[in-house]
Short mmCIF file of C-alpha atoms in Angstrom, two decimals:
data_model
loop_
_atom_site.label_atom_id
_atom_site.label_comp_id
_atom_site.label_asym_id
_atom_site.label_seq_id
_atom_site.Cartn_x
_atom_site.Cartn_y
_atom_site.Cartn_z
CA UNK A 21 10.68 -12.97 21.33
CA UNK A 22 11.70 -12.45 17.81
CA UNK A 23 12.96 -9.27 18.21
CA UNK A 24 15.38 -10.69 21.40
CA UNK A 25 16.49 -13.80 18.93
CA UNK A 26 17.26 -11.41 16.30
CA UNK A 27 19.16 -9.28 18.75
CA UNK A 28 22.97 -8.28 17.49
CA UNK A 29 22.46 -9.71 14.55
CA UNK A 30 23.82 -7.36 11.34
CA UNK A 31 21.78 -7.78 8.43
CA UNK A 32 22.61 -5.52 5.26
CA UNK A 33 20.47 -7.41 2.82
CA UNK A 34 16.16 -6.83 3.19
CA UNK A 35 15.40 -9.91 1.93
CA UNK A 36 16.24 -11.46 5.46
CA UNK A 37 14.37 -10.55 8.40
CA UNK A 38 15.57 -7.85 10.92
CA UNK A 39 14.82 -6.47 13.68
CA UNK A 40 13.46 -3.49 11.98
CA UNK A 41 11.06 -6.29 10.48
CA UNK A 42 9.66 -6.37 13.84
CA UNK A 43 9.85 -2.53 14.56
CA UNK A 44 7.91 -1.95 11.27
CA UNK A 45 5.09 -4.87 12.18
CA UNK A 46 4.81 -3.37 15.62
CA UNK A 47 3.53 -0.18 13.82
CA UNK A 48 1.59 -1.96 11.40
CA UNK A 49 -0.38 -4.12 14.24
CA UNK A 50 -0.78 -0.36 16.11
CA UNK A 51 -2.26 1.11 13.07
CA UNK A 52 -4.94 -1.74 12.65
CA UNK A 53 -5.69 -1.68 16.39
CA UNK A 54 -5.67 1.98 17.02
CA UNK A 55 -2.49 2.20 18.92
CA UNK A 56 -1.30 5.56 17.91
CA UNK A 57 1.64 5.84 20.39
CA UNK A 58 3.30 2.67 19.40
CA UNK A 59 2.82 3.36 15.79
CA UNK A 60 4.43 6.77 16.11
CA UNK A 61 7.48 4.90 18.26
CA UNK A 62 7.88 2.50 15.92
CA UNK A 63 7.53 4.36 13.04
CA UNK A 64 10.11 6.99 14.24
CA UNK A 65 13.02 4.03 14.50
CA UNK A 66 12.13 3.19 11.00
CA UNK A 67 12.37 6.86 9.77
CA UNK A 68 15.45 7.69 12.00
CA UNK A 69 17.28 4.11 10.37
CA UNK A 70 16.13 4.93 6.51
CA UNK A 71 16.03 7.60 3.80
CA UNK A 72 13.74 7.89 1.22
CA UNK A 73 14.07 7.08 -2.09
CA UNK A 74 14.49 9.56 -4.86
CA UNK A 75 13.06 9.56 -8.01
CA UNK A 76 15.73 7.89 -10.07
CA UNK A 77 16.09 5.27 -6.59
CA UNK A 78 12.42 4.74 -6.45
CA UNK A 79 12.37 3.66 -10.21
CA UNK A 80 15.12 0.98 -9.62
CA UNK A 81 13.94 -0.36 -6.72
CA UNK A 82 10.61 -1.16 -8.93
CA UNK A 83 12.08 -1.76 -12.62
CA UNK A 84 15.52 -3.96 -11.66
CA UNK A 85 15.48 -4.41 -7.98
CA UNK A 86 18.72 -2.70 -7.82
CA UNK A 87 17.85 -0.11 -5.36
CA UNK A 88 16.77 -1.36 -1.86
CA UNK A 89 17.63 2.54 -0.10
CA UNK A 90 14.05 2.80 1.38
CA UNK A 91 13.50 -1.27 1.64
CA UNK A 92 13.01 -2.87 5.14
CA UNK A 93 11.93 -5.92 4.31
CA UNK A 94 11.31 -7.41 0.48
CA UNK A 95 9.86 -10.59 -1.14
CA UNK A 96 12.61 -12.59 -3.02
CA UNK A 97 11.05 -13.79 -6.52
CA UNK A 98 13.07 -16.84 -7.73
CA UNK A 99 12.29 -18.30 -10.83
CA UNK A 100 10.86 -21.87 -10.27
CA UNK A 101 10.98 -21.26 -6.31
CA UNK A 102 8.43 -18.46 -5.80
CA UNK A 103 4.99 -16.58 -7.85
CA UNK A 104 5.77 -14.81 -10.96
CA UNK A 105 3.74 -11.51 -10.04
CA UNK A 106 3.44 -10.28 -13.56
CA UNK A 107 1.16 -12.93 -14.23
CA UNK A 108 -1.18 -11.61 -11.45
CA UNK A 109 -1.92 -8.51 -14.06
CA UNK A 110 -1.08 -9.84 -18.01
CA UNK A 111 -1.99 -12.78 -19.83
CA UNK A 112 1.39 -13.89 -20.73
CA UNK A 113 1.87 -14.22 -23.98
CA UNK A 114 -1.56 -12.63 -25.51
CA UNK A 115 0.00 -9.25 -25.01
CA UNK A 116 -3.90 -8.35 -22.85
CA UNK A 117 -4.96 -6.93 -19.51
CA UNK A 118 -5.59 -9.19 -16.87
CA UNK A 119 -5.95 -6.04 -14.09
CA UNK A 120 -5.47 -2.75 -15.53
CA UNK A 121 -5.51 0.23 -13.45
CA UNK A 122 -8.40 2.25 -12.58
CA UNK A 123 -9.04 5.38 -14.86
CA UNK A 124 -9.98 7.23 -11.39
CA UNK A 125 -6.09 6.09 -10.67
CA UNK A 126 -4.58 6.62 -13.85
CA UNK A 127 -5.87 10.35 -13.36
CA UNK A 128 -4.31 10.90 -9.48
CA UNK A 129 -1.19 9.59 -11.20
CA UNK A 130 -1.22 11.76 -14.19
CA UNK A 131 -1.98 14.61 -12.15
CA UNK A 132 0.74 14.49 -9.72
CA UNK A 133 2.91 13.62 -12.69
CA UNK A 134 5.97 12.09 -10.27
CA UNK A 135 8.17 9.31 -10.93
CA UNK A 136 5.19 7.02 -9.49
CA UNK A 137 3.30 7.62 -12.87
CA UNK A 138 6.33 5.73 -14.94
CA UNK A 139 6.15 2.80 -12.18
CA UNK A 140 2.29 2.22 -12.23
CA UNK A 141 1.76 2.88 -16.04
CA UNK A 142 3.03 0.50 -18.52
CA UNK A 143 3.79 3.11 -21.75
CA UNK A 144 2.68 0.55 -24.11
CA UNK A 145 -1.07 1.07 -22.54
CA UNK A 146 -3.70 1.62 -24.97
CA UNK A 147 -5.61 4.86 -23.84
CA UNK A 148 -8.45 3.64 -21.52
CA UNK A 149 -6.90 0.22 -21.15
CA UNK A 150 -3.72 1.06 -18.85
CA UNK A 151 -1.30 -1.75 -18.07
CA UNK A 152 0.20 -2.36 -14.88
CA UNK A 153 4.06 -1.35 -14.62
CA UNK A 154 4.86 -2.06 -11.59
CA UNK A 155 5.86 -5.43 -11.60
CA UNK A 156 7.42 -5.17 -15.04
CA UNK A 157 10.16 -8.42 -14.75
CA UNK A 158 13.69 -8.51 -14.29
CA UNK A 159 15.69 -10.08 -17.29
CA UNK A 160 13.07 -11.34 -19.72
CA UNK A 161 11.27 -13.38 -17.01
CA UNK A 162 8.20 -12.17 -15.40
CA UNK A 163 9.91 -11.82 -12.13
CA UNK A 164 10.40 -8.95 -9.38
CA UNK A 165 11.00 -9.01 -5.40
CA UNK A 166 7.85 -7.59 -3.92
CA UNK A 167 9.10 -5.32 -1.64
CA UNK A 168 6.20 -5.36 1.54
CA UNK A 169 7.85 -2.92 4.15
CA UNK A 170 9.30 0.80 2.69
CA UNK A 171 10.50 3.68 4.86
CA UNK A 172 7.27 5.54 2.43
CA UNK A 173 5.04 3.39 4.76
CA UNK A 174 6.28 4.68 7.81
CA UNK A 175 5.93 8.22 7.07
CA UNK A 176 2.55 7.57 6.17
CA UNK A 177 1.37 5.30 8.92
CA UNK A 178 2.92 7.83 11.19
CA UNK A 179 0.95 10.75 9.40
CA UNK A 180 -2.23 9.05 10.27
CA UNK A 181 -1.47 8.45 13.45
CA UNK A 182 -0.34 12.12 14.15
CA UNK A 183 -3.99 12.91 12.87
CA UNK A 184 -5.57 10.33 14.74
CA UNK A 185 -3.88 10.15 17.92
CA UNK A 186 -3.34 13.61 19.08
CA UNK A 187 -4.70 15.69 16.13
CA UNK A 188 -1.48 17.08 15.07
CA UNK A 189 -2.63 18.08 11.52
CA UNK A 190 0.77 20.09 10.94
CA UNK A 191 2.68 16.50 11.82
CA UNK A 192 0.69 14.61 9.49
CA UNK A 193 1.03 17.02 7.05
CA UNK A 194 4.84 17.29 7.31
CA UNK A 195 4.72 13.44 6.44
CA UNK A 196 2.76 13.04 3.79
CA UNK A 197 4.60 16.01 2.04
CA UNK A 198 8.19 14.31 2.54
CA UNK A 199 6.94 11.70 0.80
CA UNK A 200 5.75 13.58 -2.03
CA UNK A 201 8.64 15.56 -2.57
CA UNK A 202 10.97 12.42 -2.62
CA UNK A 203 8.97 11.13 -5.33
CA UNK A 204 8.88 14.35 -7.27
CA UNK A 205 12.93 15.47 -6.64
CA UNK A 206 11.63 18.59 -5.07
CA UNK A 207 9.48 20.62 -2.86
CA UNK A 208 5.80 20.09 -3.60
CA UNK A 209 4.99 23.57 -1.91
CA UNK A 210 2.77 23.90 1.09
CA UNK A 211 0.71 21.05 2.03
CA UNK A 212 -1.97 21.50 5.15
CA UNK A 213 -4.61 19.71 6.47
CA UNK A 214 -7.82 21.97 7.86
CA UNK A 215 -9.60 19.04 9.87
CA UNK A 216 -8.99 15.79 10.87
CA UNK A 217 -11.28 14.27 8.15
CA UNK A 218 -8.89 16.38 5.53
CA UNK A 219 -5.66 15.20 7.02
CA UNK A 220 -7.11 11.10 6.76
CA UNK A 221 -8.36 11.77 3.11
CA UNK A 222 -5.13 13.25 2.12
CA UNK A 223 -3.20 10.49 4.07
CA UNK A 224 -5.97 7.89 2.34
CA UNK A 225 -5.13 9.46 -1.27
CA UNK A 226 -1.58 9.53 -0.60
CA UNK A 227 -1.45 5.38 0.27
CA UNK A 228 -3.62 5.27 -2.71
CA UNK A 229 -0.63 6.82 -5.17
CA UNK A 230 2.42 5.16 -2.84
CA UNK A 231 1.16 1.52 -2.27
CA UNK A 232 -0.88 1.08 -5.37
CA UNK A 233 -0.86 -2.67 -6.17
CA UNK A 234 0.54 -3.23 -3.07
CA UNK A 235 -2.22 -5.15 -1.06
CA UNK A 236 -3.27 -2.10 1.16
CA UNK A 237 -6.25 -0.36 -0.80
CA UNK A 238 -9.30 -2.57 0.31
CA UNK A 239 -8.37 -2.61 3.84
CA UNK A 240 -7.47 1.40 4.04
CA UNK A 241 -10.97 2.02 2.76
CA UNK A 242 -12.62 -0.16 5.15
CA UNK A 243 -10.72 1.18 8.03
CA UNK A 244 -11.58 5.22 6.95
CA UNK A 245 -14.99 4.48 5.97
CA UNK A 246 -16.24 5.07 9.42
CA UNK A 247 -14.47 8.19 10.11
CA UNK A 248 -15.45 9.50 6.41
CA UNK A 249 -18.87 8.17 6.14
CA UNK A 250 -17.50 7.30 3.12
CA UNK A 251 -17.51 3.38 1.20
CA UNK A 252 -16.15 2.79 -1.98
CA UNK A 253 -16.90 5.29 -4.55
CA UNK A 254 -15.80 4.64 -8.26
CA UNK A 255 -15.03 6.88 -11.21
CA UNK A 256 -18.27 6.02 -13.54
CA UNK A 257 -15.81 4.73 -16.19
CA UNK A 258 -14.22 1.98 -14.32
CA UNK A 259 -17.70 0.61 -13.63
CA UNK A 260 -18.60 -1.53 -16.96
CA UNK A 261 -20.46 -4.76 -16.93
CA UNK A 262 -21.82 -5.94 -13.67
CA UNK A 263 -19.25 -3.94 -11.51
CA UNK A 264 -20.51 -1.92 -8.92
CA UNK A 265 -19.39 1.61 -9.06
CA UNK A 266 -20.00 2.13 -5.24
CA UNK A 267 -19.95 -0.14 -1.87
CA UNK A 268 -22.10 1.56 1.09
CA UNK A 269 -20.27 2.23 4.13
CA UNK A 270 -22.46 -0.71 5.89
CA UNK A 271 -22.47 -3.39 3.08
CA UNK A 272 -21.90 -6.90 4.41
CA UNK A 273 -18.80 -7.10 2.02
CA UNK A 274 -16.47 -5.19 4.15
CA UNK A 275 -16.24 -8.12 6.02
CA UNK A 276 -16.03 -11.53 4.48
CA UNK A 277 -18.20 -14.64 5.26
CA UNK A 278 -16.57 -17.37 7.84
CA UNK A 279 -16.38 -20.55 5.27
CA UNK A 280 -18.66 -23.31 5.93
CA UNK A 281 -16.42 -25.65 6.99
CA UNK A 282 -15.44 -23.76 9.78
CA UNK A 283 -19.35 -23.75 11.33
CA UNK A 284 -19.90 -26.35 10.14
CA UNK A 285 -17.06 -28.21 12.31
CA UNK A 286 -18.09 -25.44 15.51
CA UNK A 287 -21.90 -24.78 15.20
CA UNK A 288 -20.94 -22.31 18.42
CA UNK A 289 -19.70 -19.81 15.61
CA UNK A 290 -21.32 -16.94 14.82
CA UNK A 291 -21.88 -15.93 11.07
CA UNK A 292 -20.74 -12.80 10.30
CA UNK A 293 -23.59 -10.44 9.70
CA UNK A 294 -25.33 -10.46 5.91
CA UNK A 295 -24.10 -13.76 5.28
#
């Protein structure tokens, strides 16, 4: 229905829904229900309709929201009208952490040493203590559009669904490399995938570097930790205090508890499991 009402309308600027909007949750909704063929159809109209970003693109669309070349759809911050996301990961004003990035992170990022490293890691980090970048504000307030659908997605929901759907490891592979040699400014050399469980931990550790602070990491780990056999598994370091440096594949915590107001108001509802 959207998709009709939206129908001949031109819109040039991402911060207004399109109809790619609704091409680009179409894939989304097939890659959480395991509907390979629509996520491959949808993500196809997204890749045929937008480029990449390259390096120098990919670093304004993050540090001044002047480059929207890979953005489909993006979060409008306004000061006084919307969240300042910079708070989410500083304490403004104290010049600390209030998130810092994983050292297991921090080292993908280093390693792969492309333009994704300046985004994520704020230079000013003390060693072991690595600010957030990302989100750095746009003329001295703590503001930045949070961009929530990229062209980068598409490739990379299509990847999986290459993998996933038909086992077309030489697909997914093709994918996940054009993204990595957009964000380095040149060919990354041969990238292939020997099994299916290679192909979804390379697409898994590519989402990882791509849509890092994005909102996607929790539920990508749940979704692969079935095909993997594998829960969440941290590097020892990021695992001081009371933090646990691994979640079992079956731990009740993959799925969250139904709040008691909700039974409590239908005593017909079932609890999820653990809780």
């Amino acid at each position: 229905t959207a998709e009709m009402l939206l129908d001949g309308i031109v819109n040039t600027n991402p911060i207004n829904v399109s109809q790619d909007f609704v091409t680009f949750m179409r894939a989304r909704v097939g890659l959480m229900t395991g509907d390979w063929p629509a996520v491959i159809d949808n993500t196809n109209d997204i890749i045929d309709s937008y480029q990449l970003a390259n390096p120098a693109q990919y670093l304004s669309m993050f540090t001044t929201d002047s480059d929207v070349t890979e953005v489909i759809f993006k979060y409008e911050n306004q000061l006084g009208a919307n969240r300042n996301y910079a708070n989410i990961w500083i304490f403004t004003g104290t010049g600390g952490n209030f998130i810092s990035l994983a050292n297991g992170l921090f080292d993908e990022l280093a390693a792969r040493g492309d333009v994704r490293f300046q985004v994520n890691v704020n230079p000013e980090s003390d060693p072991g203590d690595f600010g957030i970048n990302k989100y750095p504000g746009i003329g001295g307030q703590f503001l930045g559009d949070f961009k929530a659908m990229r062209a980068s997605e598409a490739y990379l929901m299509r990847a999986e669904a290459h993998i996933r759907g038909n086992g077309d490891l030489a697909a997914a592979a093709a994918d996940v490399k054009a993204v990595r040699d957009a964000r380095a400014g040149t060919d990354t050399g041969v990238l292939e995938f020997s099994s299916v469980n290679d192909g979804i931990r390379g697409v898994r550790d590519e989402r990882r570097l791509e849509l890092a602070f994005e909102g996607h990491r929790f539920i990508d780990l749940k979704r692969y930790r079935n095909i993997l056999n594998q829960g969440l598994e941290r590097d020892p370091r990021d695992c001081d205090g009371n933090i646990p440096c691994e979640i079992s594949v079956n731990d009740r915590r993959w799925t969250l508890p139904i709040p008691i107001a909700e039974t409590n108001g239908n005593p017909n509802i079932q609890q999820n499991p653990g809780w």
